[in-house]
GROMACS .gro file of C-alpha atoms in nm:
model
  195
    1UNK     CA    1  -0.096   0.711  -2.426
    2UNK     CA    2   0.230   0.664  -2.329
    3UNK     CA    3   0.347   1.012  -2.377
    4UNK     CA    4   0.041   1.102  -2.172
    5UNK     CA    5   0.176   0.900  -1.889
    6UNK     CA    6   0.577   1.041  -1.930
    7UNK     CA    7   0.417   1.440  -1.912
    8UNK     CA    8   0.174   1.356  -1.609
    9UNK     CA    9   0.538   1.159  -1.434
   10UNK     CA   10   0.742   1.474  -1.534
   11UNK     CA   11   0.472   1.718  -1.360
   12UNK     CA   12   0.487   1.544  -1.056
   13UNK     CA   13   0.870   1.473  -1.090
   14UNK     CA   14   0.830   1.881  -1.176
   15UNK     CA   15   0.674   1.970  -0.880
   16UNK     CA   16   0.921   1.748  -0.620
   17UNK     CA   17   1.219   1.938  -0.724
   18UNK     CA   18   1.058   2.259  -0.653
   19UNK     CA   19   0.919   2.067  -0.326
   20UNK     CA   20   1.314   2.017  -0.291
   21UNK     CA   21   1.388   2.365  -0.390
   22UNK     CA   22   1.114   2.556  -0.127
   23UNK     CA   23   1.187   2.301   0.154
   24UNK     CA   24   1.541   2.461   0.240
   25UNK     CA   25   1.450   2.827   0.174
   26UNK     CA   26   1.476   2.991   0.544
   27UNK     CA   27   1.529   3.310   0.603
   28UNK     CA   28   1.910   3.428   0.667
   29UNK     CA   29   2.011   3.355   1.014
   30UNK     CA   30   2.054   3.657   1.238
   31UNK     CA   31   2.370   3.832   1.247
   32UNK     CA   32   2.563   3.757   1.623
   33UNK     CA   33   2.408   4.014   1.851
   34UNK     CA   34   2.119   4.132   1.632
   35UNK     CA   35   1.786   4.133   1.779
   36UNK     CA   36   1.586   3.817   1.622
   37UNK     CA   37   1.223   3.753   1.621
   38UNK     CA   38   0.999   3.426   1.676
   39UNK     CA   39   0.912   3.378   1.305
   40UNK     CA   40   1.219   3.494   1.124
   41UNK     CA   41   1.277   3.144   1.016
   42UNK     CA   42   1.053   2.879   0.832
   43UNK     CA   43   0.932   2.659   1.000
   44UNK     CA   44   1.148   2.289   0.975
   45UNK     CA   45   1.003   2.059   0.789
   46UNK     CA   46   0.772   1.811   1.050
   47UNK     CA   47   1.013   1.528   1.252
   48UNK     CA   48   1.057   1.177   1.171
   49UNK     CA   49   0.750   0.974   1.045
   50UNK     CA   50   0.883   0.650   0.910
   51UNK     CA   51   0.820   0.395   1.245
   52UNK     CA   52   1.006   0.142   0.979
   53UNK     CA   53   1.210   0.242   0.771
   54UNK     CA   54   1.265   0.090   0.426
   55UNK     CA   55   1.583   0.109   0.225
   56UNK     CA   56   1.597   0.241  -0.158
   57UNK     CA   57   1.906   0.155  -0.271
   58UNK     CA   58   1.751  -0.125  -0.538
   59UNK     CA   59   1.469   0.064  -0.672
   60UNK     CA   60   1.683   0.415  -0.695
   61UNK     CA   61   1.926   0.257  -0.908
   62UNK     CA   62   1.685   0.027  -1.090
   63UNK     CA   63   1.299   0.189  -1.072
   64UNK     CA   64   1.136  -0.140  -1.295
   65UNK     CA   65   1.276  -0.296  -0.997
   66UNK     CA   66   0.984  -0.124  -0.785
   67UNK     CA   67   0.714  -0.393  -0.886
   68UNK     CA   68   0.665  -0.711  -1.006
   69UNK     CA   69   0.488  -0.878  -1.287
   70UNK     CA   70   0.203  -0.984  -1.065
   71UNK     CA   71   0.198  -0.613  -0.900
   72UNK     CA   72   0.127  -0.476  -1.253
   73UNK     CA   73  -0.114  -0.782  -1.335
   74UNK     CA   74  -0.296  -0.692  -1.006
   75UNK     CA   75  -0.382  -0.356  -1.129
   76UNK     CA   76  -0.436  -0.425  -1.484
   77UNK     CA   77  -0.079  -0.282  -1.621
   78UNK     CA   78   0.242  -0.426  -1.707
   79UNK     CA   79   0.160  -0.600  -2.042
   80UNK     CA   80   0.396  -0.425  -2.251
   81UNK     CA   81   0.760  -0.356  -2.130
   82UNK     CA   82   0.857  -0.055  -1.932
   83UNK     CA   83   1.036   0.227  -2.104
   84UNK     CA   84   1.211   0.426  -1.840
   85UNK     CA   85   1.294   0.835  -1.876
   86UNK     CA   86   1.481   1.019  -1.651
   87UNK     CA   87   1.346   1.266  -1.339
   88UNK     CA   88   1.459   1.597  -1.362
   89UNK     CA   89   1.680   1.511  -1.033
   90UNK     CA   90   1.852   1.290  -1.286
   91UNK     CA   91   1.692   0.883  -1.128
   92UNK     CA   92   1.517   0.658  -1.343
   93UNK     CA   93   1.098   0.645  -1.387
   94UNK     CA   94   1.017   0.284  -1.455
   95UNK     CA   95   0.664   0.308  -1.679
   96UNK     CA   96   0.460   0.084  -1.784
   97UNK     CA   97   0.183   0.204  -2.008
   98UNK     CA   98  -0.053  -0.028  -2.219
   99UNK     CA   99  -0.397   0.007  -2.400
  100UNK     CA  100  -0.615  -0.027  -2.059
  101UNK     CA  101  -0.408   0.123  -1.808
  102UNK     CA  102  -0.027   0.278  -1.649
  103UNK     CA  103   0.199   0.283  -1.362
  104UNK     CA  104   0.534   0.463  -1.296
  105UNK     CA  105   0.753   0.442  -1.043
  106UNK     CA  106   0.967   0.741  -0.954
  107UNK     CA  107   1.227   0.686  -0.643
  108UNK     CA  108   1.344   1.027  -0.481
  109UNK     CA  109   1.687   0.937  -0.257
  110UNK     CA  110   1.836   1.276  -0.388
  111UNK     CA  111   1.667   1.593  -0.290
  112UNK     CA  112   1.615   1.436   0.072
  113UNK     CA  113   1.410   1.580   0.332
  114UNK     CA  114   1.114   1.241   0.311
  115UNK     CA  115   0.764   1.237   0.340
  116UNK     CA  116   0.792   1.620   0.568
  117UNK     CA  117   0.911   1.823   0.273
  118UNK     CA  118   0.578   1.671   0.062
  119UNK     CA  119   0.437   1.781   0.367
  120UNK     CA  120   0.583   2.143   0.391
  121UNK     CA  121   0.490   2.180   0.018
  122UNK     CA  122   0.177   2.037   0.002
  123UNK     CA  123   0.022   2.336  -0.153
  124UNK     CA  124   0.180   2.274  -0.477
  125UNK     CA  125   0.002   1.986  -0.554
  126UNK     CA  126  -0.380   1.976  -0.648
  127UNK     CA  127  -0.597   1.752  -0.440
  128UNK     CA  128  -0.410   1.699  -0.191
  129UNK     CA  129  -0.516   1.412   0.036
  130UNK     CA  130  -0.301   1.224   0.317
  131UNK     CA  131  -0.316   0.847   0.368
  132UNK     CA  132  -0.127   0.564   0.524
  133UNK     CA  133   0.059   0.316   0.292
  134UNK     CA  134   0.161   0.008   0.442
  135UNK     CA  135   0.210   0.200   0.802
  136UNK     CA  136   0.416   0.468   0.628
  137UNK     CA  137   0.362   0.891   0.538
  138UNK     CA  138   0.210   0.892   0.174
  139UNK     CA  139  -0.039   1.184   0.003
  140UNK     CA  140  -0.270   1.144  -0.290
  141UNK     CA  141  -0.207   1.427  -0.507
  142UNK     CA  142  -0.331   1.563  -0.852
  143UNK     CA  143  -0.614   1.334  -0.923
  144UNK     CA  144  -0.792   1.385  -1.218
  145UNK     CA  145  -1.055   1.119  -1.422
  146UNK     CA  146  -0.750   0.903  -1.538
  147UNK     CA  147  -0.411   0.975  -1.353
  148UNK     CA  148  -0.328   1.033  -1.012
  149UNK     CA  149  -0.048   1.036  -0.816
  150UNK     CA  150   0.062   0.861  -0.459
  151UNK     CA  151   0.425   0.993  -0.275
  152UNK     CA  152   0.499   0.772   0.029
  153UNK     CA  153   0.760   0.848   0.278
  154UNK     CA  154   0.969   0.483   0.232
  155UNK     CA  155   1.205   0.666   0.541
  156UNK     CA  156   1.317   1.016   0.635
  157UNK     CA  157   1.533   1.092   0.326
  158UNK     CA  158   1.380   0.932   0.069
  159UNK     CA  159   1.022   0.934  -0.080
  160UNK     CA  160   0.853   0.699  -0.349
  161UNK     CA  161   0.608   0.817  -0.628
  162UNK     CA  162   0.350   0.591  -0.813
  163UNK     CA  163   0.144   0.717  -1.098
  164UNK     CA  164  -0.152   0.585  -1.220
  165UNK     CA  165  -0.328   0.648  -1.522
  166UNK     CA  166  -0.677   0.476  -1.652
  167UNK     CA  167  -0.726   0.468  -2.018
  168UNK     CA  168  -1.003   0.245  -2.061
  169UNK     CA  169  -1.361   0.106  -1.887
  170UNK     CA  170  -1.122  -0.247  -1.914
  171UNK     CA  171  -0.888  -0.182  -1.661
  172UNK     CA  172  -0.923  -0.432  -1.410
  173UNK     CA  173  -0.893  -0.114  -1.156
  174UNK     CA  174  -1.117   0.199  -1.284
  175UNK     CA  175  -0.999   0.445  -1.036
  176UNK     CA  176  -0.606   0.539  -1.119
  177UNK     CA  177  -0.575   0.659  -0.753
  178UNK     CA  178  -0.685   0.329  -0.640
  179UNK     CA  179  -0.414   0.190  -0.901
  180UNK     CA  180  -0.189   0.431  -0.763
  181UNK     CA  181  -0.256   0.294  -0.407
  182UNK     CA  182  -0.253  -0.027  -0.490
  183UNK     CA  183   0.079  -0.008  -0.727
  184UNK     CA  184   0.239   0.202  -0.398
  185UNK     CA  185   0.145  -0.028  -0.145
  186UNK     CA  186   0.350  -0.359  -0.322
  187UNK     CA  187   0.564  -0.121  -0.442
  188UNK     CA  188   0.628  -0.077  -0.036
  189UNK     CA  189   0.605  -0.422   0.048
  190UNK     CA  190   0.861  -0.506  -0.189
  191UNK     CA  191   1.148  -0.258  -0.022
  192UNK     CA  192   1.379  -0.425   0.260
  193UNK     CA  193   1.418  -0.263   0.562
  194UNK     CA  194   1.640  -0.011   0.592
  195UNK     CA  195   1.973  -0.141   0.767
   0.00000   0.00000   0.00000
């Protein structure tokens, strides 16, 4: 099970660095004096969405730091200790995976750009669906019967994924997206502002 949870964390982890990568290909600005047109560039990635802000700087540099015990109680995970791996843009993914059901937490404070290079990119993800979080930017993405995904914009750098995976009828929550939600909202809730 585990391992099932660590591949469907490094997919999504997989797909936010080439999220990272596409969001600053543009096309070459024009050289001084050469005629230009009104779509040589790409389009910037959408302005500011985070109303209020939350700051990272706990959870990047400690991810099991994302939830607490009774988060991970609430959605029927957490009763085995987390192992954490690392994302391919080298911060920690906090998991915790037992017999009924998973969460992982993934912060993103590196390849910058928040919740509008998701946005930008959104066609790399399957089942894509946007949603509030706690007032803030977040997408539902690659849902399946037992994992799914939730990135929320925490602020206009940084962005916060929460997997969930169902392995059993047990699980206190059946639907991993609404684990997913769930686990991302107190995940949220549990972020000071940002200064």
């Amino acid at each position: 099970m585990l391992r099932r949870v660590i591949a469907t964390s490094a997919c999504l982890a997989s797909i936010l660095v080439v999220a990272a990568c596409g969001a600053g290909d543009q096309a070459p600005s024009p050289t001084p004096g050469a005629p230009t047109t009104e779509n040589s560039a790409a389009p910037p990635p959408p302005a500011s969405q985070v109303e209020n802000p939350k700051d990272m700087g706990a959870v990047a540099e400690d991810p099991c730091s994302g939830l607490t015990p009774d988060n991970l109680a609430a959605v029927g995970a957490g009763t085995e200790p987390p192992v954490i791996e690392e994302s391919e843009w080298g911060q920690g993914i906090c998991v915790w995976d037992d017999s009924n059901a998973s969460v992982s937490v993934t912060p993103d404070t590196v390849n910058g750009g928040g919740f509008g290079r998701i946005q930008s990119n959104k066609d790399l993800f399957t089942n894509y669906t946007e949603l509030d979080i706690g007032g803030h930017p977040a997408a539902k993405v690659d849902a399946s019967d037992v994992t799914c995904g939730v990135i929320v914009g925490v602020n206009d750098h940084d962005t916060l994924m929460i997997d969930g995976a169902v392995y059993s009828d047990e699980a206190k929550m059946q639907d991993a997206c609404a684990i997913a939600e769930k686990a991302a909202a107190s995940a949220l809730s549990n972020l000071p502002p940002k200064s």
